[in-house]
Structure formats: C-alpha cells, structure tokens
C-alpha cells in the first residue's frame, strides 16, 4: 500500500496548491468561475475609469468641491438602486439583475463618452455605476457573494472568496495601468485630455457588453433556492398550536419579494452595519480617485506613471489576499481581518504627510501590502454568520450602509483639498480605520458561525438522547 502513495514532492505540491486555494477553484462549478471572470472584467472597467474620473471632471472646468460633490452624489444615488435590486434579486432572479446592471454600465459609458454636462454625467454615474473608488459599488458584489456562498461548501468558502477578491483586485490593477498608458500614448500623439478620456469611457461601455454576455452565460444553479413551506396537517396542527388553526397571513405581491431575516441575524447585522459604516466612511475620505489626484497634483506625476504605480500597489494587494486565506484557516476570520488591516490603516494616515514623493510612495506601497487582506475573511465571515436564505439581502443591506457612510467622505476631502489640507483627510481616514479594526476584535472575536452553532446543537441533542436512554435502562434494571 505504501507503494501506491504519491511521491513526497507531489504531496508537497498538492499541499501548497491547497494552501493557495487553487484546488478549491479547480473543483468549483463553472458558474463560480464565470462569476470570478465577471468580477475581473467589471473591476478592470472600474480601475480604468477611476484613474481619469477626477482629472476628467477637472478638465471640464469643475472645481475640487464640485468634483467631491459629484463623487458623493454618485454614491448616494447608488444606495437607493443597490438597496432595491439586492432586496428583490433572489425573487426576480440573480442572473437577470446581473445582466441588467451590465446593460446600465454600457449606457453609462456611452453618456460619459458623448456628454460634458455635469448633471447628465451624474445621472449616468448613478444608474450606470461609475466607481469613484475603483472598488465595488452597486448591487453586483452582494449578489455575486451570496451566489458564491450558495454554490460553495463551507470548508472551501474562504478559498473561493479569497480568489474572488484577488481576481477583482487584479482587474483593477490591469485597468488602471492600461488606462494610464493608453491616455499617455494618446496625449503624446496630439489628442487633448478630454478626447483621450472619452475614448476610455467608450471602452468602458464595450466592457459592459462583455459583462452582459457573461451574465447571460450563467446557469439556473445560481438562482436562490425556494424556501420550503411546512405542510399543513389537519389532524396534528390544532394539537401543536394549542387549538388555534388559523393560517398565517399571506404576504402581498410586493412584500412577497422581500426576504425574511431572523431575530438573531438582525442583531448581528446591526453590529456589523455600525462597524462597517465607520470603515466605509474612512474609505470615502481616501478613494482611489482622490489618491490618484493627490499624487498628480502634489508631485506632478503623469497618467502613465500613475497607472504603473497603482498597478503595482494593486498587484501587491491581490497577492496578499492568498496569504490572508491561509492565515484565516489557522486563527479565524475575525482575527485575520483585524491583525492584517491595522497596519494598512496606520500607513494610510501617513501617506499625505511627507513632502517627498519617495516617502509618500513608501507609505502607499506599505498600505497596499495588507489593505485587502481583510476582504476575503470578511466575506467568508459574513456568509457564515447569517442563514443561507438571508445572505443576498443581508449582504446587500450592509453594502448599502457602507456606501451611504462612504458617500459623505469624497465631499469632505474635496473641501479639504480646496484648502490645501489634503493630508488631513488621510490622517482622519487612517485613524477611523484603526478604530474599526479594534471594534471588530472587541465585538466579534469569539462569535460562532451558523455551522458551529448547528454542530453544537446536534451534539447537545445527541447528549440529551444518551442521558434519556441511560435513564430508561437504569429504570428497567430496577423494575427487573
């Protein structure tokens, strides 16, 4: 039998692949792979548009405070759309909502490529999901993460979420770099800034078409499972209900689309919303658009250089996610979230202070080493602490809360930038993120997942059965 065992180098290689989560990705269904590809494509588009968003609005003649207001109103408008779509996504169909979002992305890119009107661009940014931060906004992520949790066994969920997050960050990285050098090349060949930027937005529309086709390629397995209704039994129901055989009230047509959330989950969601809102507000003070604009204005860096810089930092962030998945298997999701995210919060606070570009870039790179390491553990933790049929609604609600909290940040940063106080925004953002990390550790360090609680209940039930059986045997022995 020992001869049948694979050689030691092969066993070591398999162990490494398992640690990296590649085995889980390989064994995942095709729908999981399609969702990851969709995320790469979408974040590629977000990264490219984010690099030029602030400078594009500035070239159109809008001052800093109006650029900040644009970002804030974009996030506020996105809140309402995301909230509605994520609440009804399971009832109307996840595949249909993802396809609708892709179609709106296409329309938004076309408007940005044709119009220069402030309010037209704002409407397009809201309905078509133009990301000021380069990260996820809109309903896509909540729906996709709920679907991934639905398609993935609990044991592999951390690996899948890690690769899902990594692939998205890599998409942002390649989008930023590609956009930066394309714009640089166009301007070197005589294109003016506005014309070059508009070509990027037309490309954004084309990517929306690709995402639409990927959404249509998903199977019916991505849809939420219908909740099983208890069968009525006319003989036993009155006994179990104390003689009250009245049927529960039927939900109306609209309310039937809305999910039901358990009392226990509501308490968890409230605590998470408070903490995630604090972190999101801090993120809103330093979104990628403003960080790019900060380095361009303070240090005079060109689009090609900025694209390369933020490509590098995004790739570092993406690689760090694999390390986070391995750490989470050993110390748990919550501790991984906190201990990896805290150093990035401190680095963020220090980015705006140096007057030397090298020192500022050092803190930027240092931040990127751990800023995304909490993403996959956070998604896995959130999927594990609520019931399966609640995931889409809960994730959507939390994303709406995060976006709402984030929305005020860009406006505040725009006002500070107009007064040459850009560095203050970085300090406040880093301090708030550190506070969030410590709060997560204090509230959720010992929290059990749904699987862990179910296992404890089963063990307790088996133990109770054993005690009853032993008691009956003991009583039978006395009678005999």
Short mmCIF file of N, CA, C and O in Angstrom, two decimals, residues 171-302:
data_model
loop_
_atom_site.label_atom_id
_atom_site.label_comp_id
_atom_site.label_asym_id
_atom_site.label_seq_id
_atom_site.Cartn_x
_atom_site.Cartn_y
_atom_site.Cartn_z
N UNK A 171 -8.04 42.81 -11.57
CA UNK A 171 -8.75 43.54 -12.62
C UNK A 171 -8.57 45.04 -12.49
O UNK A 171 -8.31 45.73 -13.49
N UNK A 172 -8.70 45.54 -11.28
CA UNK A 172 -8.47 46.96 -11.04
C UNK A 172 -7.05 47.36 -11.42
O UNK A 172 -6.82 48.40 -12.06
N UNK A 173 -6.09 46.52 -11.05
CA UNK A 173 -4.68 46.81 -11.34
C UNK A 173 -4.43 46.93 -12.84
O UNK A 173 -3.83 47.91 -13.31
N UNK A 174 -4.90 45.96 -13.59
CA UNK A 174 -4.68 45.99 -15.04
C UNK A 174 -5.48 47.10 -15.70
O UNK A 174 -5.03 47.69 -16.69
N UNK A 175 -6.66 47.41 -15.16
CA UNK A 175 -7.44 48.51 -15.69
C UNK A 175 -6.76 49.85 -15.50
O UNK A 175 -6.72 50.68 -16.42
N UNK A 176 -6.21 50.06 -14.31
CA UNK A 176 -5.51 51.31 -14.01
C UNK A 176 -4.29 51.48 -14.91
O UNK A 176 -4.06 52.54 -15.51
N UNK A 177 -3.48 50.41 -15.01
CA UNK A 177 -2.26 50.51 -15.81
C UNK A 177 -2.59 50.69 -17.30
O UNK A 177 -1.99 51.55 -17.98
N UNK A 178 -3.53 49.91 -17.81
CA UNK A 178 -3.88 50.00 -19.23
C UNK A 178 -4.40 51.39 -19.56
O UNK A 178 -3.99 52.01 -20.55
N UNK A 179 -5.29 51.90 -18.73
CA UNK A 179 -5.85 53.23 -18.95
C UNK A 179 -4.77 54.30 -18.91
O UNK A 179 -4.71 55.19 -19.76
N UNK A 180 -3.89 54.21 -17.91
CA UNK A 180 -2.85 55.21 -17.76
C UNK A 180 -1.95 55.33 -18.98
O UNK A 180 -1.69 56.43 -19.48
N UNK A 181 -1.50 54.18 -19.49
CA UNK A 181 -0.58 54.22 -20.63
C UNK A 181 -1.29 54.50 -21.94
O UNK A 181 -0.71 55.11 -22.85
N UNK A 182 -2.57 54.09 -22.07
CA UNK A 182 -3.34 54.44 -23.27
C UNK A 182 -3.53 55.95 -23.35
O UNK A 182 -3.32 56.57 -24.40
N UNK A 183 -3.94 56.54 -22.22
CA UNK A 183 -4.13 58.00 -22.20
C UNK A 183 -2.82 58.72 -22.46
O UNK A 183 -2.76 59.71 -23.22
N UNK A 184 -1.73 58.23 -21.85
CA UNK A 184 -0.42 58.83 -22.07
C UNK A 184 -0.03 58.76 -23.55
O UNK A 184 0.49 59.74 -24.12
N UNK A 185 -0.27 57.62 -24.17
CA UNK A 185 0.07 57.44 -25.59
C UNK A 185 -0.76 58.38 -26.47
O UNK A 185 -0.24 59.01 -27.40
N UNK A 186 -2.06 58.47 -26.18
CA UNK A 186 -2.93 59.33 -26.98
C UNK A 186 -2.53 60.80 -26.88
O UNK A 186 -2.49 61.53 -27.88
N UNK A 187 -2.19 61.24 -25.66
CA UNK A 187 -1.80 62.64 -25.48
C UNK A 187 -0.45 62.92 -26.14
O UNK A 187 -0.21 64.03 -26.61
N UNK A 188 0.41 61.91 -26.15
CA UNK A 188 1.71 62.09 -26.81
C UNK A 188 1.56 62.22 -28.32
O UNK A 188 2.45 62.74 -29.01
N UNK A 189 0.41 61.73 -28.84
CA UNK A 189 0.15 61.79 -30.27
C UNK A 189 -0.83 62.90 -30.64
O UNK A 189 -1.47 62.84 -31.70
N UNK A 190 -0.94 63.88 -29.76
CA UNK A 190 -1.68 65.08 -30.09
C UNK A 190 -3.13 65.13 -29.66
O UNK A 190 -3.82 66.11 -29.94
N UNK A 191 -3.62 64.11 -28.99
CA UNK A 191 -5.00 64.14 -28.50
C UNK A 191 -5.07 65.07 -27.30
O UNK A 191 -4.18 65.08 -26.44
N UNK A 192 -6.17 65.83 -27.19
CA UNK A 192 -6.35 66.63 -25.97
C UNK A 192 -6.88 65.73 -24.86
O UNK A 192 -7.35 64.61 -25.11
N UNK A 193 -6.82 66.23 -23.61
CA UNK A 193 -7.15 65.41 -22.44
C UNK A 193 -8.59 64.89 -22.48
O UNK A 193 -8.84 63.71 -22.22
N UNK A 194 -9.53 65.76 -22.81
CA UNK A 194 -10.94 65.37 -22.78
C UNK A 194 -11.22 64.29 -23.83
O UNK A 194 -11.92 63.30 -23.56
N UNK A 195 -10.67 64.46 -25.02
CA UNK A 195 -10.90 63.48 -26.09
C UNK A 195 -10.32 62.11 -25.72
O UNK A 195 -10.93 61.06 -25.95
N UNK A 196 -9.12 62.11 -25.14
CA UNK A 196 -8.49 60.85 -24.73
C UNK A 196 -9.29 60.17 -23.63
O UNK A 196 -9.49 58.94 -23.65
N UNK A 197 -9.77 60.95 -22.65
CA UNK A 197 -10.56 60.38 -21.56
C UNK A 197 -11.87 59.80 -22.07
O UNK A 197 -12.34 58.75 -21.59
N UNK A 198 -12.48 60.45 -23.04
CA UNK A 198 -13.76 59.95 -23.56
C UNK A 198 -13.60 58.62 -24.29
O UNK A 198 -14.51 57.79 -24.27
N UNK A 199 -12.45 58.41 -24.91
CA UNK A 199 -12.21 57.12 -25.53
C UNK A 199 -12.21 56.01 -24.48
O UNK A 199 -12.73 54.90 -24.71
N UNK A 200 -11.67 56.30 -23.28
CA UNK A 200 -11.67 55.33 -22.19
C UNK A 200 -13.10 54.99 -21.78
O UNK A 200 -13.43 53.82 -21.52
N UNK A 201 -13.97 55.98 -21.74
CA UNK A 201 -15.35 55.73 -21.34
C UNK A 201 -16.11 54.93 -22.41
O UNK A 201 -16.99 54.13 -22.07
N UNK A 202 -15.78 55.12 -23.68
CA UNK A 202 -16.37 54.26 -24.71
C UNK A 202 -15.91 52.81 -24.52
O UNK A 202 -16.69 51.86 -24.74
N UNK A 203 -14.65 52.64 -24.15
CA UNK A 203 -14.15 51.30 -23.85
C UNK A 203 -14.89 50.71 -22.65
O UNK A 203 -15.19 49.50 -22.61
N UNK A 204 -15.21 51.57 -21.67
CA UNK A 204 -15.99 51.16 -20.50
C UNK A 204 -17.33 50.58 -20.96
O UNK A 204 -17.80 49.55 -20.44
N UNK A 205 -17.98 51.25 -21.92
CA UNK A 205 -19.26 50.76 -22.46
C UNK A 205 -19.09 49.40 -23.13
O UNK A 205 -19.93 48.50 -22.98
N UNK A 206 -17.99 49.23 -23.87
CA UNK A 206 -17.73 47.94 -24.52
C UNK A 206 -17.54 46.82 -23.51
O UNK A 206 -18.00 45.68 -23.72
N UNK A 207 -16.88 47.13 -22.40
CA UNK A 207 -16.69 46.12 -21.36
C UNK A 207 -18.03 45.75 -20.74
O UNK A 207 -18.26 44.59 -20.34
N UNK A 208 -18.95 46.72 -20.64
CA UNK A 208 -20.29 46.42 -20.15
C UNK A 208 -20.99 45.38 -21.01
O UNK A 208 -21.72 44.51 -20.50
N UNK A 209 -20.78 45.43 -22.33
CA UNK A 209 -21.35 44.43 -23.23
C UNK A 209 -20.78 43.04 -22.94
O UNK A 209 -21.51 42.03 -22.91
N UNK A 210 -19.46 42.98 -22.72
CA UNK A 210 -18.82 41.69 -22.39
C UNK A 210 -19.40 41.13 -21.10
O UNK A 210 -19.71 39.93 -21.00
N UNK A 211 -19.57 41.99 -20.10
CA UNK A 211 -20.13 41.54 -18.83
C UNK A 211 -21.57 41.05 -19.00
O UNK A 211 -21.99 40.09 -18.34
N UNK A 212 -22.33 41.70 -19.86
CA UNK A 212 -23.70 41.28 -20.13
C UNK A 212 -23.72 39.85 -20.68
O UNK A 212 -24.53 39.02 -20.26
N UNK A 213 -22.83 39.55 -21.61
CA UNK A 213 -22.77 38.22 -22.20
C UNK A 213 -22.36 37.18 -21.16
O UNK A 213 -22.88 36.06 -21.14
N UNK A 214 -21.44 37.54 -20.27
CA UNK A 214 -21.02 36.62 -19.21
C UNK A 214 -22.17 36.34 -18.25
O UNK A 214 -22.34 35.21 -17.78
N UNK A 215 -22.96 37.37 -17.94
CA UNK A 215 -24.11 37.18 -17.05
C UNK A 215 -25.13 36.25 -17.69
O UNK A 215 -25.72 35.39 -17.01
N UNK A 216 -25.35 36.40 -18.99
CA UNK A 216 -26.31 35.55 -19.69
C UNK A 216 -25.84 34.10 -19.76
O UNK A 216 -26.65 33.18 -19.92
N UNK A 217 -24.53 33.88 -19.64
CA UNK A 217 -23.97 32.51 -19.72
C UNK A 217 -24.14 31.73 -18.43
O UNK A 217 -23.93 30.51 -18.41
N UNK A 218 -24.54 32.36 -17.34
CA UNK A 218 -24.74 31.67 -16.07
C UNK A 218 -25.90 30.69 -16.16
O UNK A 218 -26.87 30.94 -16.88
N UNK A 219 -25.82 29.61 -15.41
CA UNK A 219 -26.89 28.61 -15.41
C UNK A 219 -27.93 28.94 -14.34
O UNK A 219 -27.76 29.87 -13.53
N UNK A 220 -28.99 28.15 -14.31
CA UNK A 220 -30.05 28.35 -13.31
C UNK A 220 -29.58 27.96 -11.90
O UNK A 220 -30.28 28.25 -10.92
N UNK A 221 -28.43 27.31 -11.80
CA UNK A 221 -27.93 26.92 -10.48
C UNK A 221 -27.58 28.12 -9.61
O UNK A 221 -27.49 28.00 -8.38
N UNK A 222 -27.41 29.30 -10.22
CA UNK A 222 -27.05 30.49 -9.44
C UNK A 222 -28.25 31.08 -8.72
O UNK A 222 -28.09 31.90 -7.81
N UNK A 223 -29.45 30.68 -9.10
CA UNK A 223 -30.64 31.27 -8.50
C UNK A 223 -30.85 30.75 -7.09
O UNK A 223 -30.46 29.63 -6.75
N UNK A 224 -31.49 31.57 -6.27
CA UNK A 224 -31.72 31.20 -4.87
C UNK A 224 -32.71 30.05 -4.80
O UNK A 224 -33.64 29.95 -5.60
N UNK A 225 -32.49 29.16 -3.84
CA UNK A 225 -33.41 28.06 -3.63
C UNK A 225 -34.69 28.56 -3.00
O UNK A 225 -34.66 29.39 -2.09
N UNK A 226 -35.80 28.05 -3.47
CA UNK A 226 -37.09 28.44 -2.88
C UNK A 226 -37.19 27.85 -1.48
O UNK A 226 -36.83 26.69 -1.24
N UNK A 227 -37.67 28.68 -0.54
CA UNK A 227 -37.83 28.21 0.83
C UNK A 227 -38.98 27.21 0.89
O UNK A 227 -40.06 27.45 0.36
N UNK A 228 -38.75 26.08 1.55
CA UNK A 228 -39.78 25.05 1.66
C UNK A 228 -40.82 25.46 2.68
O UNK A 228 -40.49 25.88 3.78
N UNK A 229 -42.07 25.34 2.27
CA UNK A 229 -43.17 25.69 3.18
C UNK A 229 -43.58 24.47 3.97
O UNK A 229 -43.69 23.37 3.44
N UNK A 230 -43.85 24.62 5.27
CA UNK A 230 -44.28 23.48 6.07
C UNK A 230 -45.63 22.97 5.59
O UNK A 230 -46.52 23.74 5.27
N UNK A 231 -45.74 21.63 5.49
CA UNK A 231 -47.00 21.04 5.07
C UNK A 231 -48.04 21.12 6.17
O UNK A 231 -47.74 20.90 7.34
N UNK A 232 -49.25 21.43 5.80
CA UNK A 232 -50.33 21.53 6.79
C UNK A 232 -50.88 20.14 7.06
O UNK A 232 -51.06 19.33 6.14
N UNK A 233 -51.17 19.82 8.27
CA UNK A 233 -51.73 18.54 8.68
C UNK A 233 -52.93 18.82 9.54
O UNK A 233 -52.81 19.28 10.67
N UNK A 234 -54.10 18.54 9.01
CA UNK A 234 -55.33 18.92 9.70
C UNK A 234 -55.52 18.18 11.00
O UNK A 234 -56.23 18.63 11.89
N UNK A 235 -54.90 17.00 11.17
CA UNK A 235 -55.07 16.23 12.40
C UNK A 235 -54.16 16.70 13.51
O UNK A 235 -54.53 16.74 14.67
N UNK A 236 -52.92 17.08 13.16
CA UNK A 236 -51.94 17.40 14.20
C UNK A 236 -51.80 18.89 14.43
O UNK A 236 -51.39 19.30 15.51
N UNK A 237 -52.13 19.72 13.46
CA UNK A 237 -51.90 21.14 13.61
C UNK A 237 -52.59 21.74 14.82
O UNK A 237 -51.99 22.48 15.59
N UNK A 238 -53.90 21.45 15.08
CA UNK A 238 -54.55 22.05 16.24
C UNK A 238 -53.88 21.65 17.55
O UNK A 238 -53.84 22.42 18.49
N UNK A 239 -53.36 20.39 17.61
CA UNK A 239 -52.70 19.96 18.84
C UNK A 239 -51.41 20.73 19.08
O UNK A 239 -51.09 21.10 20.21
N UNK A 240 -50.66 20.98 18.00
CA UNK A 240 -49.38 21.66 18.12
C UNK A 240 -49.54 23.14 18.34
O UNK A 240 -48.65 23.80 18.85
N UNK A 241 -50.64 23.71 17.94
CA UNK A 241 -50.82 25.15 18.05
C UNK A 241 -51.80 25.53 19.15
O UNK A 241 -52.30 26.64 19.19
N UNK A 242 -52.08 24.58 20.02
CA UNK A 242 -52.97 24.90 21.13
C UNK A 242 -54.39 25.11 20.69
O UNK A 242 -55.14 25.87 21.30
N UNK A 243 -54.82 24.42 19.62
CA UNK A 243 -56.19 24.53 19.17
C UNK A 243 -56.43 25.67 18.23
O UNK A 243 -57.51 25.83 17.69
N UNK A 244 -55.42 26.52 18.00
CA UNK A 244 -55.57 27.65 17.09
C UNK A 244 -55.13 27.23 15.70
O UNK A 244 -53.97 27.07 15.43
N UNK A 245 -56.09 27.02 14.83
CA UNK A 245 -55.78 26.51 13.50
C UNK A 245 -55.80 27.61 12.45
O UNK A 245 -55.89 27.33 11.27
N UNK A 246 -55.71 28.85 12.90
CA UNK A 246 -55.72 29.94 11.93
C UNK A 246 -54.43 29.94 11.12
O UNK A 246 -53.35 29.73 11.67
N UNK A 247 -54.54 30.18 9.84
CA UNK A 247 -53.38 30.19 8.97
C UNK A 247 -52.69 31.54 9.04
O UNK A 247 -53.34 32.56 9.26
N UNK A 248 -51.36 31.56 8.89
CA UNK A 248 -50.66 32.84 8.89
C UNK A 248 -51.10 33.69 7.72
O UNK A 248 -51.49 33.18 6.67
N UNK A 249 -51.01 35.00 7.90
CA UNK A 249 -51.42 35.92 6.85
C UNK A 249 -50.50 35.78 5.65
O UNK A 249 -49.29 35.66 5.78
N UNK A 250 -51.12 35.79 4.48
CA UNK A 250 -50.34 35.72 3.26
C UNK A 250 -49.72 37.07 2.95
O UNK A 250 -50.33 38.10 3.17
N UNK A 251 -48.49 37.02 2.43
CA UNK A 251 -47.82 38.26 2.07
C UNK A 251 -48.41 38.84 0.79
O UNK A 251 -48.90 38.11 -0.07
N UNK A 252 -48.37 40.15 0.69
CA UNK A 252 -48.81 40.79 -0.53
C UNK A 252 -47.82 40.56 -1.65
O UNK A 252 -46.76 39.98 -1.46
N UNK A 253 -48.17 41.05 -2.83
CA UNK A 253 -47.36 40.79 -4.01
C UNK A 253 -45.97 41.40 -3.87
O UNK A 253 -44.97 40.79 -4.22
N UNK A 254 -45.91 42.63 -3.34
CA UNK A 254 -44.61 43.30 -3.20
C UNK A 254 -43.83 42.73 -2.02
O UNK A 254 -42.65 42.43 -2.11
N UNK A 255 -44.52 42.56 -0.88
CA UNK A 255 -43.83 42.06 0.31
C UNK A 255 -43.34 40.64 0.13
O UNK A 255 -42.40 40.21 0.80
N UNK A 256 -43.99 39.88 -0.78
CA UNK A 256 -43.54 38.51 -1.02
C UNK A 256 -42.16 38.47 -1.69
O UNK A 256 -41.46 37.46 -1.65
N UNK A 257 -41.78 39.57 -2.33
CA UNK A 257 -40.46 39.65 -2.95
C UNK A 257 -39.37 39.91 -1.92
O UNK A 257 -38.19 39.67 -2.18
N UNK A 258 -39.75 40.43 -0.75
CA UNK A 258 -38.76 40.80 0.26
C UNK A 258 -38.42 39.61 1.12
O UNK A 258 -39.28 38.80 1.47
N UNK A 259 -37.16 39.47 1.52
CA UNK A 259 -36.74 38.32 2.32
C UNK A 259 -37.09 38.52 3.78
O UNK A 259 -37.29 39.63 4.26
N UNK A 260 -37.18 37.39 4.51
CA UNK A 260 -37.38 37.45 5.96
C UNK A 260 -36.04 37.21 6.63
O UNK A 260 -35.28 36.32 6.23
N UNK A 261 -35.74 38.00 7.65
CA UNK A 261 -34.47 37.90 8.37
C UNK A 261 -34.76 37.55 9.83
O UNK A 261 -35.61 38.18 10.47
N UNK A 262 -34.09 36.55 10.35
CA UNK A 262 -34.32 36.08 11.71
C UNK A 262 -33.91 37.13 12.73
O UNK A 262 -33.09 38.02 12.45
N UNK A 263 -34.47 37.02 13.93
CA UNK A 263 -34.18 37.97 15.01
C UNK A 263 -32.70 37.94 15.38
O UNK A 263 -32.08 38.97 15.62
N UNK A 264 -32.13 36.73 15.42
CA UNK A 264 -30.71 36.59 15.78
C UNK A 264 -29.82 37.28 14.74
O UNK A 264 -28.87 37.98 15.09
N UNK A 265 -30.15 37.09 13.46
CA UNK A 265 -29.36 37.70 12.40
C UNK A 265 -29.47 39.21 12.42
O UNK A 265 -28.51 39.92 12.10
N UNK A 266 -30.64 39.72 12.80
CA UNK A 266 -30.82 41.18 12.84
C UNK A 266 -29.84 41.82 13.82
O UNK A 266 -29.27 42.88 13.55
N UNK A 267 -29.65 41.17 14.98
CA UNK A 267 -28.70 41.71 15.96
C UNK A 267 -27.28 41.73 15.43
O UNK A 267 -26.54 42.71 15.62
N UNK A 268 -26.91 40.65 14.72
CA UNK A 268 -25.57 40.59 14.13
C UNK A 268 -25.41 41.67 13.07
O UNK A 268 -24.39 42.36 13.01
N UNK A 269 -26.44 41.82 12.23
CA UNK A 269 -26.37 42.78 11.13
C UNK A 269 -26.24 44.21 11.66
O UNK A 269 -25.50 45.02 11.10
N UNK A 270 -26.95 44.53 12.74
CA UNK A 270 -26.88 45.89 13.30
C UNK A 270 -25.45 46.20 13.74
O UNK A 270 -24.91 47.27 13.43
N UNK A 271 -24.83 45.27 14.46
CA UNK A 271 -23.45 45.49 14.91
C UNK A 271 -22.49 45.62 13.74
O UNK A 271 -21.60 46.48 13.72
N UNK A 272 -22.67 44.76 12.73
CA UNK A 272 -21.80 44.82 11.57
C UNK A 272 -21.99 46.12 10.79
O UNK A 272 -21.03 46.71 10.31
N UNK A 273 -23.24 46.56 10.69
CA UNK A 273 -23.51 47.81 9.96
C UNK A 273 -22.82 48.99 10.61
O UNK A 273 -22.25 49.86 9.93
N UNK A 274 -22.84 49.05 11.93
CA UNK A 274 -22.20 50.16 12.65
C UNK A 274 -20.69 50.17 12.38
O UNK A 274 -20.10 51.21 12.06
N UNK A 275 -20.08 49.00 12.51
CA UNK A 275 -18.62 48.92 12.33
C UNK A 275 -18.22 49.12 10.87
O UNK A 275 -17.27 49.85 10.57
N UNK A 276 -18.95 48.47 9.95
CA UNK A 276 -18.62 48.62 8.54
C UNK A 276 -18.86 50.05 8.05
O UNK A 276 -18.17 50.53 7.15
N UNK A 277 -19.85 50.72 8.63
CA UNK A 277 -20.10 52.11 8.26
C UNK A 277 -18.92 53.00 8.65
O UNK A 277 -18.55 53.91 7.90
N UNK A 278 -18.34 52.74 9.80
CA UNK A 278 -17.17 53.50 10.24
C UNK A 278 -16.00 53.30 9.28
O UNK A 278 -15.34 54.27 8.86
N UNK A 279 -15.77 52.05 8.90
CA UNK A 279 -14.69 51.74 7.96
C UNK A 279 -14.97 52.36 6.59
O UNK A 279 -14.06 52.89 5.94
N UNK A 280 -16.23 52.29 6.15
CA UNK A 280 -16.58 52.81 4.82
C UNK A 280 -16.46 54.33 4.77
O UNK A 280 -16.03 54.89 3.76
N UNK A 281 -16.84 55.00 5.84
CA UNK A 281 -16.68 56.46 5.88
C UNK A 281 -15.22 56.84 5.74
O UNK A 281 -14.86 57.79 5.02
N UNK A 282 -14.35 56.08 6.42
CA UNK A 282 -12.91 56.32 6.30
C UNK A 282 -12.43 56.08 4.87
O UNK A 282 -11.64 56.86 4.33
N UNK A 283 -12.95 55.03 4.23
CA UNK A 283 -12.58 54.75 2.84
C UNK A 283 -13.05 55.88 1.92
O UNK A 283 -12.37 56.22 0.94
N UNK A 284 -14.21 56.46 2.23
CA UNK A 284 -14.73 57.56 1.43
C UNK A 284 -13.86 58.81 1.49
O UNK A 284 -13.88 59.62 0.56
N UNK A 285 -13.11 58.96 2.55
CA UNK A 285 -12.21 60.11 2.66
C UNK A 285 -10.98 59.97 1.77
O UNK A 285 -10.34 60.96 1.43
N UNK A 286 -10.66 58.72 1.40
CA UNK A 286 -9.45 58.49 0.58
C UNK A 286 -9.73 57.48 -0.52
O UNK A 286 -9.05 56.45 -0.61
N UNK A 287 -10.74 57.72 -1.39
CA UNK A 287 -10.98 56.80 -2.51
C UNK A 287 -9.85 56.90 -3.53
O UNK A 287 -9.09 57.87 -3.54
N UNK A 288 -9.78 55.90 -4.39
CA UNK A 288 -8.68 55.85 -5.35
C UNK A 288 -8.63 57.09 -6.24
O UNK A 288 -7.55 57.60 -6.56
N UNK A 289 -9.80 57.60 -6.63
CA UNK A 289 -9.83 58.79 -7.49
C UNK A 289 -9.10 59.96 -6.83
O UNK A 289 -8.33 60.68 -7.47
N UNK A 290 -9.36 60.18 -5.54
CA UNK A 290 -8.72 61.28 -4.83
C UNK A 290 -7.24 61.00 -4.58
O UNK A 290 -6.41 61.92 -4.62
N UNK A 291 -6.90 59.75 -4.30
CA UNK A 291 -5.48 59.42 -4.06
C UNK A 291 -4.67 59.66 -5.34
O UNK A 291 -3.57 60.23 -5.30
N UNK A 292 -5.22 59.22 -6.48
CA UNK A 292 -4.55 59.47 -7.77
C UNK A 292 -4.41 60.97 -8.00
O UNK A 292 -3.34 61.47 -8.40
N UNK A 293 -5.48 61.70 -7.76
CA UNK A 293 -5.48 63.15 -7.97
C UNK A 293 -4.48 63.84 -7.04
O UNK A 293 -3.80 64.81 -7.42
N UNK A 294 -4.35 63.32 -5.81
CA UNK A 294 -3.41 63.87 -4.84
C UNK A 294 -1.97 63.75 -5.36
O UNK A 294 -1.20 64.71 -5.33
N UNK A 295 -1.60 62.55 -5.84
CA UNK A 295 -0.23 62.36 -6.34
C UNK A 295 0.02 63.14 -7.62
O UNK A 295 1.12 63.64 -7.85
N UNK A 296 -1.01 63.28 -8.44
CA UNK A 296 -0.85 64.03 -9.68
C UNK A 296 -0.65 65.52 -9.39
O UNK A 296 0.22 66.17 -9.97
N UNK A 297 -1.44 66.06 -8.46
CA UNK A 297 -1.38 67.49 -8.20
C UNK A 297 -0.19 67.88 -7.33
O UNK A 297 0.49 68.88 -7.59
N UNK A 298 0.10 67.09 -6.30
CA UNK A 298 1.17 67.46 -5.38
C UNK A 298 2.56 67.20 -5.95
O UNK A 298 3.49 67.99 -5.73
N UNK A 299 2.70 66.08 -6.69
CA UNK A 299 4.04 65.68 -7.15
C UNK A 299 4.19 65.76 -8.67
O UNK A 299 5.26 65.44 -9.19
N UNK A 300 3.13 66.13 -9.39
CA UNK A 300 3.22 66.32 -10.84
C UNK A 300 3.43 65.05 -11.64
O UNK A 300 4.03 65.08 -12.72
N UNK A 301 2.93 63.92 -11.14
CA UNK A 301 3.09 62.65 -11.86
C UNK A 301 2.12 62.57 -13.03
O UNK A 301 0.99 63.04 -12.95
N UNK A 302 2.56 61.95 -14.13
CA UNK A 302 1.74 61.81 -15.33
C UNK A 302 0.89 60.53 -15.27
O UNK A 302 1.14 59.64 -14.44
#
